[in-house]
Amino acid sequence: MLSRRSALLSAFAASVTLPHRSWAQYASAAVGEKPETVTILRVQRRNIEVNGKTASVLGIRQPDGASGLVTEVGRRFRVRVDNELDAPTLIHWHGLAPPWRQDGVPGISGPPISPGASAEYDFPLRFGGTFWMHSHEGLQEQSLLAAPLIIRDGRDSPGRQEATIMLADFSFTPAAQIYAELRKKGAPLSSRSAEPGMANGAAVPSPDLNDVRYDAFLANDRTLADPETIRVEPGEPILLRVINSSCMSAYHLDLGALSGALVAVDGSSVRPVSGQRFPIAVAQRLDILVKVPRGPAAFPLLAILEGERRQTGVILVAGRAPVTRIPENATTPSLALTLDLERRLRATEPLAKRKPDRIHQIDLTGDMTGYVWSINGVVWNKDVPPLPVAEGERVELVLKNKTLMSHPMHLHGHQFQVVEIDGKRFSGAVRDTVLVTPGSRVVVEFDANNPGWWAFHCHLMYHQAAGMFATVRYI
Ligand SMILES: [Cu+2]
């Protein structure tokens, strides 16, 4: 079973991916078996080609080279992580709800894995969807230490094709140097605290979009100079699982000549929203169902960096169709992400209706000087008291962004529901990462049903490193 699963997973890394019919065959063969095989994930160094140069990056691979993991709801997550790096590491299972000691956050859930050592994980998978895994140690995520984590479930109809598209931002400059330069320069003026009096006579500061100037944007480790081409069956539906594993970059996903239906965000189903262009913030996932037209054709799926023309993507190829080169710049810049789509999303399985037992006011804050980011004005350190919560409570987090940058806020170990944006209540998406745009107020609710000590932070990696991090604790 392990070797078969591994063989299927290797499709992610292949330059030409075959139709994923075999995933469904695998799914039906596995029903009722619940094998307890341990999957080995090796954290290791690897080389990729970026802009014609070899780049030494990190990765999470099974022994046969497959990136990440595809499994099924109802099984146990039985994994051994082998650290083959010469530095400590720890992998977080983004979006899952494991026992807190297995959550993969150094200093919170437990110690990192020493070089040459291993760590074991074993917990039940109670829900499915599109998730991912990434290092939560230091700045390793910038070295592409991330991989897909797909949990198939009853929503995955047998025989349907699917493709995973993982987006990343890439720099040849080491992450520590990027971070040092950000701290030295300080945040651009526009990303500092929005003072109420600032607009009074002075120019109104505009939101700040991209802190870091990246060398490339990748889709499944490749740029548009040499994109992944995915062979698809003409006239058949395909599920696109889009994962934004970037450290700092948000995109608009553009389906080009295709149109699709957004059916899930962060693994959880929403009432389908039809469209051709969908925003995706850092750490979020989009599941989009697309019908491939009949007849041979190539369909680029592009992710355009917010506020810019730079883009990356993959190409779906139906039948014998020529593939033309796609430029690395779009003809028009993509706009800044807004909450327009978030406001339209409706969970198919919302939280049970209930009054919150506890409300936390969470201001997203930044310092006037230097690249310092905080929560309620407090820069994270280990002595910052956790947000108190008690088991069994319905907890409401009122997120107010007092800065001029958007922050994708992620709560570990729980799925929350978006219940209000800027004063308007609605039964929004159930998810694990929500974007809070400058000046906006986003309210989320969750049930405290997974006791532990959990991270709650901005998923922009350098904001997190600079202190926009807090914890929730109930043990
Ligand atoms: Cu942030």
GROMACS .gro file of N, CA and C and ligand atoms in nm, residues 373 406-408 458 460 463 468, ligand 1:
model
   25
  373TRP      N    1   0.632   4.400   1.444
  373TRP     CA    2   0.491   4.369   1.432
  373TRP      C    3   0.445   4.303   1.561
  406SER      N    4  -0.200   4.407   0.499
  406SER     CA    5  -0.292   4.297   0.528
  406SER      C    6  -0.219   4.188   0.605
  407HIS      N    7  -0.290   4.121   0.695
  407HIS     CA    8  -0.230   4.012   0.772
  407HIS      C    9  -0.317   3.887   0.762
  408PRO      N   10  -0.263   3.777   0.707
  408PRO     CA   11  -0.336   3.649   0.706
  408PRO      C   12  -0.319   3.580   0.841
  458CYS      N   13   0.019   3.588   1.257
  458CYS     CA   14   0.019   3.631   1.118
  458CYS      C   15   0.106   3.532   1.041
  460LEU      N   16   0.244   3.585   0.748
  460LEU     CA   17   0.355   3.645   0.673
  460LEU      C   18   0.479   3.613   0.757
  463HIS      N   19   0.662   3.887   0.942
  463HIS     CA   20   0.580   3.952   1.046
  463HIS      C   21   0.575   3.864   1.170
  468MET      N   22   0.442   3.927   1.548
  468MET     CA   23   0.296   3.922   1.536
  468MET      C   24   0.251   3.778   1.560
  476CU      CU   25   0.131   4.029   0.917
   0.00000   0.00000   0.00000
